[in-house]
mmCIF file of C-alpha atoms in Angstrom:
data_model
loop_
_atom_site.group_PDB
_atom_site.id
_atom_site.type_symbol
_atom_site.label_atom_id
_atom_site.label_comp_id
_atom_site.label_asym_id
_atom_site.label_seq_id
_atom_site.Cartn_x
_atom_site.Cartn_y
_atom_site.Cartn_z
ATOM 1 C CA UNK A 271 144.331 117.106 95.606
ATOM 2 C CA UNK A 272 142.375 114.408 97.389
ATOM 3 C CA UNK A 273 140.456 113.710 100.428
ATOM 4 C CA UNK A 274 140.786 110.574 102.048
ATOM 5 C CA UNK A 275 137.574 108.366 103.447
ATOM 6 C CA UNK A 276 136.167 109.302 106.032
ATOM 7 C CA UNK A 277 133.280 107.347 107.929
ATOM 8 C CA UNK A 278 130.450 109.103 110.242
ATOM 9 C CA UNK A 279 129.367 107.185 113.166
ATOM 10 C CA UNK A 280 130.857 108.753 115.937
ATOM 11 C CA UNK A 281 134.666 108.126 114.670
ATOM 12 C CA UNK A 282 136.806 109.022 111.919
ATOM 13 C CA UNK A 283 139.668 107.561 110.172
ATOM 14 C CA UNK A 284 141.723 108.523 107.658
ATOM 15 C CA UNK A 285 143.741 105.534 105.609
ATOM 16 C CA UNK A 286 146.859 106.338 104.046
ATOM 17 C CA UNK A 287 145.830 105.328 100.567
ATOM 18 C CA UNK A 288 143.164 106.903 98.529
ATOM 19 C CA UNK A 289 143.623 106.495 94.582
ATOM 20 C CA UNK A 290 141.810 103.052 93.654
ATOM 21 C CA UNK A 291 144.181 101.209 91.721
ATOM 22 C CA UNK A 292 142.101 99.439 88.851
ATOM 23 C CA UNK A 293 144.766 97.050 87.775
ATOM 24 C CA UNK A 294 144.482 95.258 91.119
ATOM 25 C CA UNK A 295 140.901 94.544 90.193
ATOM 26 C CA UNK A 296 141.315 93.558 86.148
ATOM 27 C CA UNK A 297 144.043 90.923 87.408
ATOM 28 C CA UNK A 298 142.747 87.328 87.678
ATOM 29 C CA UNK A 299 145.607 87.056 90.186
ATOM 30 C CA UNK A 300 145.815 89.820 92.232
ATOM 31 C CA UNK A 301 145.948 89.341 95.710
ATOM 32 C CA UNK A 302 143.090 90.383 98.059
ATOM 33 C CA UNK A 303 143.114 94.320 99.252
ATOM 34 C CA UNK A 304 142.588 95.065 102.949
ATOM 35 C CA UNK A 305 139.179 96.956 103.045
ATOM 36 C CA UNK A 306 140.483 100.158 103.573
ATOM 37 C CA UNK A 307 142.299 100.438 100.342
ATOM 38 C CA UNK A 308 139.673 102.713 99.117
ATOM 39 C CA UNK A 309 137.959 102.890 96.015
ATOM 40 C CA UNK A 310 138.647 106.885 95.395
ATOM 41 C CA UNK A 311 139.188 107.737 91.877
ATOM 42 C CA UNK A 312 141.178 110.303 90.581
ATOM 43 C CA UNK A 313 139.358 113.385 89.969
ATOM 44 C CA UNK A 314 142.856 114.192 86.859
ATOM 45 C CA UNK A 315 141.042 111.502 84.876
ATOM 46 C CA UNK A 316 139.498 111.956 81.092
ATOM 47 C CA UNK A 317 136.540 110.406 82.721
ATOM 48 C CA UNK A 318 135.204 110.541 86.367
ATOM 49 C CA UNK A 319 132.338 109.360 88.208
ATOM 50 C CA UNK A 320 130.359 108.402 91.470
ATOM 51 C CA UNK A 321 128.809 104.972 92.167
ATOM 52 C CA UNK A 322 126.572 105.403 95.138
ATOM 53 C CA UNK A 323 125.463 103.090 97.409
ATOM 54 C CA UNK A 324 122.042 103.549 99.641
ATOM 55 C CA UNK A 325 119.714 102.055 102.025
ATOM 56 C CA UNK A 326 120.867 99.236 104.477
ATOM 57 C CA UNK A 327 124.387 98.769 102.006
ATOM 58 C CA UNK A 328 125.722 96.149 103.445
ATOM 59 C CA UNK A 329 122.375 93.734 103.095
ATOM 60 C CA UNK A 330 122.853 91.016 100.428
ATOM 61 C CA UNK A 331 126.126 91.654 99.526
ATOM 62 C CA UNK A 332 127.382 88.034 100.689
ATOM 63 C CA UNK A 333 125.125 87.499 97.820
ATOM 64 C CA UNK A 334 125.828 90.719 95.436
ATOM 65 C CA UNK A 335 129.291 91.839 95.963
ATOM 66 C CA UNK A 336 130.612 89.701 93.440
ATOM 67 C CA UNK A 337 128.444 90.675 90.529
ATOM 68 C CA UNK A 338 129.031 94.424 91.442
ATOM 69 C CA UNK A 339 132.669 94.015 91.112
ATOM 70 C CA UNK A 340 132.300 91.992 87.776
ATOM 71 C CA UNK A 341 129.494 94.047 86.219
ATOM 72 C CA UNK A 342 130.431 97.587 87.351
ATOM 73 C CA UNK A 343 133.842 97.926 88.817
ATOM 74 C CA UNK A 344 135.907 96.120 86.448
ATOM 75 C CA UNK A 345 133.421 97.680 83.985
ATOM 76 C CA UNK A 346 134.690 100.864 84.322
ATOM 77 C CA UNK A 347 138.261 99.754 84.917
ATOM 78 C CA UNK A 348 138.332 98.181 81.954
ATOM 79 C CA UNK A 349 137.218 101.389 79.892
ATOM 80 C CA UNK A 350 139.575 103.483 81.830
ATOM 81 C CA UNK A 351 136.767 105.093 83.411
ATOM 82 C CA UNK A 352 137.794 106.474 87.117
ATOM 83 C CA UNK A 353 135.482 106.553 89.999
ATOM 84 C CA UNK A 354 134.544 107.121 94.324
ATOM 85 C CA UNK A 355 132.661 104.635 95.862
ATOM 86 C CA UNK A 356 130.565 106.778 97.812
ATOM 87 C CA UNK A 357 127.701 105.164 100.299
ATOM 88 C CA UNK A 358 124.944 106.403 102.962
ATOM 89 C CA UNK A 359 123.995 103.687 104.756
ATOM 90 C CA UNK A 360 121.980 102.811 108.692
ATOM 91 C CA UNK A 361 123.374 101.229 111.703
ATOM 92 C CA UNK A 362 120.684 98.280 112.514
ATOM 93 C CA UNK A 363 122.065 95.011 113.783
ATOM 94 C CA UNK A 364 118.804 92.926 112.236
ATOM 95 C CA UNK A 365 115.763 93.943 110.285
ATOM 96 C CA UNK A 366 112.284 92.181 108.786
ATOM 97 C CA UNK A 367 112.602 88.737 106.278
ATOM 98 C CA UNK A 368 110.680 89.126 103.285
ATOM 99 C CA UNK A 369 107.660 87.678 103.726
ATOM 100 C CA UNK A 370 107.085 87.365 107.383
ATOM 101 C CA UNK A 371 105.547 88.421 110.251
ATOM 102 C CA UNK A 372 106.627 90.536 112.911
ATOM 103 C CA UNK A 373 108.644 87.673 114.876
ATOM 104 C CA UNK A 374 111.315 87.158 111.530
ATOM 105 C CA UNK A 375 113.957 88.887 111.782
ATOM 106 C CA UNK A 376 117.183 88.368 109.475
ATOM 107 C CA UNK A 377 120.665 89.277 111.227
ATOM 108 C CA UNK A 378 122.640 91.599 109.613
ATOM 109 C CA UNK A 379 126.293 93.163 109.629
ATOM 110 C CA UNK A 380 126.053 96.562 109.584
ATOM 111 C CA UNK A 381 130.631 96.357 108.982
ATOM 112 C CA UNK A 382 130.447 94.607 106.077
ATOM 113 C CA UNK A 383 130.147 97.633 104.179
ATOM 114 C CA UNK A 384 133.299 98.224 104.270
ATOM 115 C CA UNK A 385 133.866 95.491 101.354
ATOM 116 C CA UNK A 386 132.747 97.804 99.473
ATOM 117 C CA UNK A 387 135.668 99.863 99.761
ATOM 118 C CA UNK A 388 134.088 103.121 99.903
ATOM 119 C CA UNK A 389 136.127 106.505 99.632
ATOM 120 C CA UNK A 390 133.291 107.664 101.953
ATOM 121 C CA UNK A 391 130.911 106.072 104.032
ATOM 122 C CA UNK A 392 128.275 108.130 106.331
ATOM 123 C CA UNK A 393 126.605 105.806 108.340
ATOM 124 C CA UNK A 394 124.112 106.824 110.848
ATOM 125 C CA UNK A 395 121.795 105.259 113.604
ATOM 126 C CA UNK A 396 118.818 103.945 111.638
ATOM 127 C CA UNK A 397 116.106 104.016 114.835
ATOM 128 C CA UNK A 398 117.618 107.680 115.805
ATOM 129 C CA UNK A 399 116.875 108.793 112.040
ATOM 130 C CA UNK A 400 113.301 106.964 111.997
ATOM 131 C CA UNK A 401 112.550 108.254 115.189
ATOM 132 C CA UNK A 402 113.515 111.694 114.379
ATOM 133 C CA UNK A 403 111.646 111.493 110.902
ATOM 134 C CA UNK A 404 108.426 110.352 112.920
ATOM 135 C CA UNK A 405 108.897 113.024 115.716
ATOM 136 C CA UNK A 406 108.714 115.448 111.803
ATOM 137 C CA UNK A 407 105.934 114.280 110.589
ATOM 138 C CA UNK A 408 103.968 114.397 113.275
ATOM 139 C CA UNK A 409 104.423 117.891 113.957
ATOM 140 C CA UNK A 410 102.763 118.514 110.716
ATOM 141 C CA UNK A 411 99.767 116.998 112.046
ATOM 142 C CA UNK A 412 100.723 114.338 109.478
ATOM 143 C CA UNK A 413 98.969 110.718 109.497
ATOM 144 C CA UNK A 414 100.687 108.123 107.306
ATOM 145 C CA UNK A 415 99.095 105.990 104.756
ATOM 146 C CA UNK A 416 100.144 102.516 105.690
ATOM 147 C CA UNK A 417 99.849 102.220 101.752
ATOM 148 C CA UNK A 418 101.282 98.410 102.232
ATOM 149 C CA UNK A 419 98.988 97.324 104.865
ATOM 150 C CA UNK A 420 101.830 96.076 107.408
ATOM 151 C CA UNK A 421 101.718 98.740 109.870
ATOM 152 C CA UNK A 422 103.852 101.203 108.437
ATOM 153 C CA UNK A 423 107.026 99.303 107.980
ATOM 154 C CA UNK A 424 107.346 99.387 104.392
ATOM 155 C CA UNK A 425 106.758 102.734 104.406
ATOM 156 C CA UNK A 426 109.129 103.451 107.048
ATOM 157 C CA UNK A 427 111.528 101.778 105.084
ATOM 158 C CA UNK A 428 110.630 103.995 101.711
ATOM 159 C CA UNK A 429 110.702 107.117 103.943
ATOM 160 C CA UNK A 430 114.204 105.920 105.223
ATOM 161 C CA UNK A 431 115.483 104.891 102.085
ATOM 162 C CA UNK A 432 114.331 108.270 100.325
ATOM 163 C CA UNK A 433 116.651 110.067 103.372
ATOM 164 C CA UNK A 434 119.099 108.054 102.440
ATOM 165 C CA UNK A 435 119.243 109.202 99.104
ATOM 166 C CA UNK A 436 119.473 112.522 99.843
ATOM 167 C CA UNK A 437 121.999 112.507 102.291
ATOM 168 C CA UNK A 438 124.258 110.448 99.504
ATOM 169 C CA UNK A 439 123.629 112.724 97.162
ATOM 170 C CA UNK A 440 125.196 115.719 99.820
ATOM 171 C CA UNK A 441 127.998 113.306 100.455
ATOM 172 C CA UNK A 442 129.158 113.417 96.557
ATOM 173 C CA UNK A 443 128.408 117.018 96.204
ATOM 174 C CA UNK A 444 131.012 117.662 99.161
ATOM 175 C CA UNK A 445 133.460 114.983 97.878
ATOM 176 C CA UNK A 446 132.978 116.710 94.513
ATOM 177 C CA UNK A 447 133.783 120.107 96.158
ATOM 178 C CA UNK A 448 136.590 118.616 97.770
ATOM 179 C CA UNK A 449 138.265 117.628 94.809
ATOM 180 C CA UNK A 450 137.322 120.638 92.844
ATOM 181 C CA UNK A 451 135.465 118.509 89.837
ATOM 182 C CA UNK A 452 132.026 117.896 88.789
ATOM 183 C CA UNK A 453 131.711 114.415 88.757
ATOM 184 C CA UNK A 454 130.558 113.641 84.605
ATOM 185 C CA UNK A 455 128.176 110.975 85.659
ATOM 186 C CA UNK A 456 126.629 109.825 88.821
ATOM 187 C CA UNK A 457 124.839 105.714 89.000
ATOM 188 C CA UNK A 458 123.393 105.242 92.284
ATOM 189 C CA UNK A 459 122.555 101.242 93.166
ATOM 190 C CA UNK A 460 121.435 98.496 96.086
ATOM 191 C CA UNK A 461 123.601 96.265 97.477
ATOM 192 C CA UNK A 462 120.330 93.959 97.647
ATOM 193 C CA UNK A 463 120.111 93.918 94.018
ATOM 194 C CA UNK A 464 122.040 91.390 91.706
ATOM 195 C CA UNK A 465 123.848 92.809 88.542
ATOM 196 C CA UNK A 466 122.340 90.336 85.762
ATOM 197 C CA UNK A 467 124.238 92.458 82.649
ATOM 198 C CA UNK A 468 127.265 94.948 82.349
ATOM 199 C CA UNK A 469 126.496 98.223 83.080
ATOM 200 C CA UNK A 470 126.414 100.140 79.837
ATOM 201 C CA UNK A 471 128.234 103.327 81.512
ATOM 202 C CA UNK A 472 130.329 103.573 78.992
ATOM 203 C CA UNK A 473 128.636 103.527 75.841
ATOM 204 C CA UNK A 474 125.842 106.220 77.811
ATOM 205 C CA UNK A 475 128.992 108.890 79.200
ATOM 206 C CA UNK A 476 129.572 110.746 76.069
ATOM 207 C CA UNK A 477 126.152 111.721 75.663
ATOM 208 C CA UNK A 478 125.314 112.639 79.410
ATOM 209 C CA UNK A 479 128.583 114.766 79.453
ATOM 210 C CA UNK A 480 127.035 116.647 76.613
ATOM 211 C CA UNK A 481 123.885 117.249 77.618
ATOM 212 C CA UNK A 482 125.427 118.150 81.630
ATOM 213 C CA UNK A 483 125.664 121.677 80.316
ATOM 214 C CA UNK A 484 123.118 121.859 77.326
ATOM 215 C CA UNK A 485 119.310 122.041 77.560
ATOM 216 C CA UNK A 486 116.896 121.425 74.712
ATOM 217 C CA UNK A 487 113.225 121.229 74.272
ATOM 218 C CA UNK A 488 112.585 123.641 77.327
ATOM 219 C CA UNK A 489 113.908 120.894 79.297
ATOM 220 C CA UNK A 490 116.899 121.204 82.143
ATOM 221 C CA UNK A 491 120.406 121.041 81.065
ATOM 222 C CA UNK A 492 121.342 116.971 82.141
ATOM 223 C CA UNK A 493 119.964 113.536 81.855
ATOM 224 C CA UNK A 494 118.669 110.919 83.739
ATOM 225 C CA UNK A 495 118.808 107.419 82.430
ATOM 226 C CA UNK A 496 116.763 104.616 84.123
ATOM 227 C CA UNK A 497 115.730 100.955 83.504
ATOM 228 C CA UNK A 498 112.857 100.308 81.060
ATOM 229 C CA UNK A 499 109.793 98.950 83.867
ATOM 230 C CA UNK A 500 106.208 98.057 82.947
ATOM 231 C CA UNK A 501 103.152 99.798 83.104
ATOM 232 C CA UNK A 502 104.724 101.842 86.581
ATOM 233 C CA UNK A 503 105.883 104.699 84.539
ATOM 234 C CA UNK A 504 108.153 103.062 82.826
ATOM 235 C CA UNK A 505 111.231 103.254 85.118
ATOM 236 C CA UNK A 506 112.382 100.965 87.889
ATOM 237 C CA UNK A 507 113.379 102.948 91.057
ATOM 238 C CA UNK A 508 116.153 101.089 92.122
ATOM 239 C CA UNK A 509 119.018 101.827 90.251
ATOM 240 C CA UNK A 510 119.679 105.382 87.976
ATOM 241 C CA UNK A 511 122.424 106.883 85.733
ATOM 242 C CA UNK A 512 122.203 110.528 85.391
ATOM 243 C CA UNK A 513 124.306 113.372 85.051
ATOM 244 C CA UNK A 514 124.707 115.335 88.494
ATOM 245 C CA UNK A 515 123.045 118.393 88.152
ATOM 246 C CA UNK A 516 119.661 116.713 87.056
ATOM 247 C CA UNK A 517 119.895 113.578 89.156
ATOM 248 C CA UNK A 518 120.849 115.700 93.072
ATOM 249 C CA UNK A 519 118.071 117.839 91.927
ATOM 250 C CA UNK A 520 115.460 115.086 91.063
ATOM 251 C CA UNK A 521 117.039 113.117 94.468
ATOM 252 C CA UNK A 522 115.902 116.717 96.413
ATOM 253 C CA UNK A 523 112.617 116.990 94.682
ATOM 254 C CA UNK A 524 111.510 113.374 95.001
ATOM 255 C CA UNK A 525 111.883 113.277 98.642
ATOM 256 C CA UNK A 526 109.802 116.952 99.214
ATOM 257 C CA UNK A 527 107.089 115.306 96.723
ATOM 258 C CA UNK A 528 106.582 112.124 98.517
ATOM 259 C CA UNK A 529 106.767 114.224 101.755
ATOM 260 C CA UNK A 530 103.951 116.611 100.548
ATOM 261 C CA UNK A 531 102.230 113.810 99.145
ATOM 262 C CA UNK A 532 101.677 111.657 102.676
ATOM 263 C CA UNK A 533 100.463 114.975 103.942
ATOM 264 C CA UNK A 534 97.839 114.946 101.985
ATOM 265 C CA UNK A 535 97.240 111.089 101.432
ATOM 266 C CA UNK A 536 97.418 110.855 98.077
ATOM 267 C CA UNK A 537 100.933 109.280 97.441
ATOM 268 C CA UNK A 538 100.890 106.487 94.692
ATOM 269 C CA UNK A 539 100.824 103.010 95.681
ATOM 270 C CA UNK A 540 104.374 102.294 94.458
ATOM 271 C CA UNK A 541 107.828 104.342 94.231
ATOM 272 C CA UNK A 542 107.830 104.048 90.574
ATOM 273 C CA UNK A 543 104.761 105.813 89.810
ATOM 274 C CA UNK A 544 106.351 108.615 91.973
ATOM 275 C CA UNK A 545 109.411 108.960 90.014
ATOM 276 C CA UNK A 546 108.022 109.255 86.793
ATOM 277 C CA UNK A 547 105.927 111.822 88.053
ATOM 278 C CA UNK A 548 108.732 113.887 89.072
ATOM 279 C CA UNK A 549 111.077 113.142 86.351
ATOM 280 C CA UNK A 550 108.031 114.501 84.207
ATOM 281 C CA UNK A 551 107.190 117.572 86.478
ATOM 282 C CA UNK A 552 111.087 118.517 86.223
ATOM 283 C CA UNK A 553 110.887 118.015 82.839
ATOM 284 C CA UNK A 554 114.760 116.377 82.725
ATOM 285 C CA UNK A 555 115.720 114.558 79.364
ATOM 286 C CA UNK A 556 115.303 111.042 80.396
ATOM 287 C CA UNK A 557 116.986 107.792 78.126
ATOM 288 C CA UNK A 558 116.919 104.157 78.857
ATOM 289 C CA UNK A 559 120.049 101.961 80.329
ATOM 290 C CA UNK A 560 119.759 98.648 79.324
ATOM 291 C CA UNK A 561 121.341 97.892 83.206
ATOM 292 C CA UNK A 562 119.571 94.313 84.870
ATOM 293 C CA UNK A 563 119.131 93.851 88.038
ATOM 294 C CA UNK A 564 117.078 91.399 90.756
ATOM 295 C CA UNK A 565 115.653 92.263 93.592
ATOM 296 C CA UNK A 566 117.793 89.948 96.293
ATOM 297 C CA UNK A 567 115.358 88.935 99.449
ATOM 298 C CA UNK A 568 116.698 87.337 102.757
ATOM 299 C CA UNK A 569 114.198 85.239 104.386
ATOM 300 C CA UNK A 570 114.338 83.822 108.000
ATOM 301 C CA UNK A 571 116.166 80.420 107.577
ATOM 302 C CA UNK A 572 119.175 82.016 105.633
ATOM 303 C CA UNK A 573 118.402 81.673 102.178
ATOM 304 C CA UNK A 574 117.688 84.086 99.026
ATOM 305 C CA UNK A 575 114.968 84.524 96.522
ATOM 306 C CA UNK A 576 115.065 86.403 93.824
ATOM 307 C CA UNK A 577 111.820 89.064 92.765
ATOM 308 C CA UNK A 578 111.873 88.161 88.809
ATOM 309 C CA UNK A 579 113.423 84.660 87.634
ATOM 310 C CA UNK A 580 115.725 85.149 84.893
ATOM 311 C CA UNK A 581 112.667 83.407 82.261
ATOM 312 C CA UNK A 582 110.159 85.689 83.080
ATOM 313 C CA UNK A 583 113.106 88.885 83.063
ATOM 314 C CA UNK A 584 113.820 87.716 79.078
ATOM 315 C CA UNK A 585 109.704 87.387 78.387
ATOM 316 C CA UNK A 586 108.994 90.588 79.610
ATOM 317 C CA UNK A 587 111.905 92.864 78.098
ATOM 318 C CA UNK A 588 110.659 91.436 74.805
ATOM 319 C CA UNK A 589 107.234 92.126 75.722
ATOM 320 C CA UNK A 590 108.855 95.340 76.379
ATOM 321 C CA UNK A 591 110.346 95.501 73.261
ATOM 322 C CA UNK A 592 107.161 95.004 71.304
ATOM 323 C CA UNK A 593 105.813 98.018 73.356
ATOM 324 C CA UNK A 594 108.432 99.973 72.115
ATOM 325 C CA UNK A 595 108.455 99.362 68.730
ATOM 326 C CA UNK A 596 104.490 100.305 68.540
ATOM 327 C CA UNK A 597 102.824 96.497 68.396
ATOM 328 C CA UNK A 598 100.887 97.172 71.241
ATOM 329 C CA UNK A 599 98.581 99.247 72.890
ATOM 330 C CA UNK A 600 99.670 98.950 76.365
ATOM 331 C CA UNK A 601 102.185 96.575 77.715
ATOM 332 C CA UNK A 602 101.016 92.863 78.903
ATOM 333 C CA UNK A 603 102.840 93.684 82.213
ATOM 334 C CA UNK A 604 99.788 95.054 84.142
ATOM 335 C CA UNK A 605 97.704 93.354 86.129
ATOM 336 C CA UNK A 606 97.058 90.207 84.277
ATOM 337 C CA UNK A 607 100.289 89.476 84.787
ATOM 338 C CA UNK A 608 100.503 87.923 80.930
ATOM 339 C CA UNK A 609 104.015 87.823 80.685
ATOM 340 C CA UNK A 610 104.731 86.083 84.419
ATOM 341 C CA UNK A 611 102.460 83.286 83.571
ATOM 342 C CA UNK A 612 103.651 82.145 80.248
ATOM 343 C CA UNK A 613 107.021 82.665 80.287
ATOM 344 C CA UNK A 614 108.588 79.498 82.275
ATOM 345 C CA UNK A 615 107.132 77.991 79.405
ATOM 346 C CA UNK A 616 108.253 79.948 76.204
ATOM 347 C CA UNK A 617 112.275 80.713 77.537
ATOM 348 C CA UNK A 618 113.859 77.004 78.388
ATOM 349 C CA UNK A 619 117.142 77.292 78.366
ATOM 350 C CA UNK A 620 117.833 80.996 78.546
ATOM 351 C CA UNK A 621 121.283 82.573 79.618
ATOM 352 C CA UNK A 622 122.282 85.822 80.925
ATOM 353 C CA UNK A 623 123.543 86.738 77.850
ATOM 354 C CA UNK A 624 119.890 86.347 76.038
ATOM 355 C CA UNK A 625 118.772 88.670 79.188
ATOM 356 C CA UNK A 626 121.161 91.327 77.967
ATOM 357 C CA UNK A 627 121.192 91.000 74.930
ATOM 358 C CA UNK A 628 117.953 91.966 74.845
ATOM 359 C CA UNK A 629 117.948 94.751 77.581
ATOM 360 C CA UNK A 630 120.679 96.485 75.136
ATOM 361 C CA UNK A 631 117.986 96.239 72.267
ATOM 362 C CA UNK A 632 114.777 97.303 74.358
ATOM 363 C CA UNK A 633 117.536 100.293 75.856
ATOM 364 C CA UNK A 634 118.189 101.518 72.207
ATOM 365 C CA UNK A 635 115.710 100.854 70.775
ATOM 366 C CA UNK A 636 113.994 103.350 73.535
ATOM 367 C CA UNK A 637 116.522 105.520 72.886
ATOM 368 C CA UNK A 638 116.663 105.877 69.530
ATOM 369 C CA UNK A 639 112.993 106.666 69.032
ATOM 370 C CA UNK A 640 113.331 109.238 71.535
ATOM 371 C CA UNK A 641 116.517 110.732 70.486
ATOM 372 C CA UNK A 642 118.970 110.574 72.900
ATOM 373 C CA UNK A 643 121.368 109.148 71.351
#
């Protein structure tokens, strides 16, 4: 059976169609779907999975929608792989450009998540949530570390996001009790982040639906599969591929970590650092997705930057690489910066396809050493 979309913000609706049909988006010609022609997968299929959205979902995605549909959605079509569209998102109506000061604020459209198409959306009142997170904390006698020195609003915005997490995570584990089915694979993403390369779902599903119910090593039975990153642990914290059971429980135990961290003002300067630290203390079988994404960032006057140019992307996943494969001590991406600073001038000419290419040979390369796959 299947449950229809439902969306949290004081209302409720219910369409009348719930199975995503994946022809409609492989067909060069197929005519636009009304948004609430959900993207609910059918939980009958060989393979079935969650793509979760988090955060503010609907920022960027005037930018970012279109590489999500070509680098994930038809992705999985393609392979025949079915899939919800599951998101936890806020209810602001503007928030802070990148960059700026307190007076900066970027509009934003809090309804156009439902292009998207989610099979179900929770959406909640972001100041009622910070408020009530606040009202938390300081009954624990808690003072937070304004770790980015711009009084507390990144880290309002970490604490938020982390929440956010969680309460997607909750979302799939009722959808997946709804539907009586584990889902076989779970990738969570940003709508503020640009898909540069496919997402290698696919090629990673077989082995996370064997290790879903096997442990080895002393490890936990799953796997969690993030982005090669630098010298910050090694992972990026902004997109993940995991199987369900290890990824809701790392989800859970990041947030209590960070949590118990502020308390005592000693959380890391960054969310990566974080991560890795849990992902070790859970000692979950972690592997490498060779998945590329941007960091997408509004400023004031309407237009879009981008955190990493593609150039310097290519010169540090072969930096990367190089780390890897045991040429180096440490990697160059620290605080020198070595990689940023030479590579506009090493990479003219590069293409998407030289990004990815390479992310699939840093990813198993990674992989292979470590034997995951």
């Amino acid at each position: 059976h299947s449950t229809c979309p439902f969306i949290t913000l004081l209302l409720s609706f219910a369409p009348s169609t719930c199975i995503f049909n994946c022809d409609a988006v492989l067909s060069a010609h197929a005519a636009v779907q009304h948004p609430l022609h959900a993207r609910c997968g059918s939980a009958s299929a060989d393979q079935y999975i969650a793509v979760g959205f988090y955060g503010l979902a609907y920022r960027g995605l005037d930018v970012t929608l279109h590489a999500i549909e070509r680098h994930c959605f038809q992705v999985l079509c393609s392979h025949g792989i079915s899939f919800d569209v599951l998101v936890h998102t806020y209810f602001v109506l503007s928030a802070h450009a990148s960059g700026s000061n307190d007076s900066h604020l970027v509009p934003l459209d809090p309804y156009a998540v439902v292009r998207l198409r989610p099979c179900v959306l929770e959406m909640e009142d972001q100041a009622t949530v910070l408020d009530d997170i606040q009202r938390r904390i300081a009954a624990q006698g808690v003072h937070l570390q304004d770790l980015w020195r711009d009084g507390l609003r990144s880290v309002h915005s970490y604490l938020l996001a982390l929440r956010s997490l969680s309460r997607l995570t909750a979302v799939m584990r009722t959808r997946s009790v709804g539907v009586g089915r584990e889902y076989d694979a779970v990738l969570l993403l940003r709508a503020d982040t640009l898909l540069t390369c496919d997402v290698d779902v696919p090629q990673l599903i077989p082995v996370l639906r064997s290790r879903a119910m096997h442990a080895s090593g002393g490890l936990m039975s799953g796997l969690v599969c993030t982005p090669v990153w630098g010298t910050f642990g090694g992972v990026n914290d902004r997109l993940l591929l995991g199987t369900a059971n290890a990824t809701f429980h790392l989800i859970a135990h990041r947030e209590v970590t960070a949590n118990k961290l502020f308390a005592r003002g000693t959380h890391p300067q960054n969310g990566e650092a974080l991560l890795a630290s849990v992902l070790a203390s859970l000692r979950v079988e972690r592997c490498r997705t060779s998945m590329v994404v941007q960091r997408v960032r509004p400023h004031a006057d309407g237009k879009h930057t981008f955190d990493i140019p593609r150039l310097d992307t290519l010169a540090y996943l072969r930096d990367e690489l190089t780390y890897i494969r045991g040429r180096l001590k440490k990697t160059a991406a620290g605080r020198n910066r070595k990689w940023w600073r030479t590579a506009g001038k090493q990479e003219n000419g590069v293409t998407a396809h030289d990004v990815c290419d390479l992310a699939a040979e840093v990813a198993s390369t990674w992989n292979h050493n470590h034997n995951v796959v």
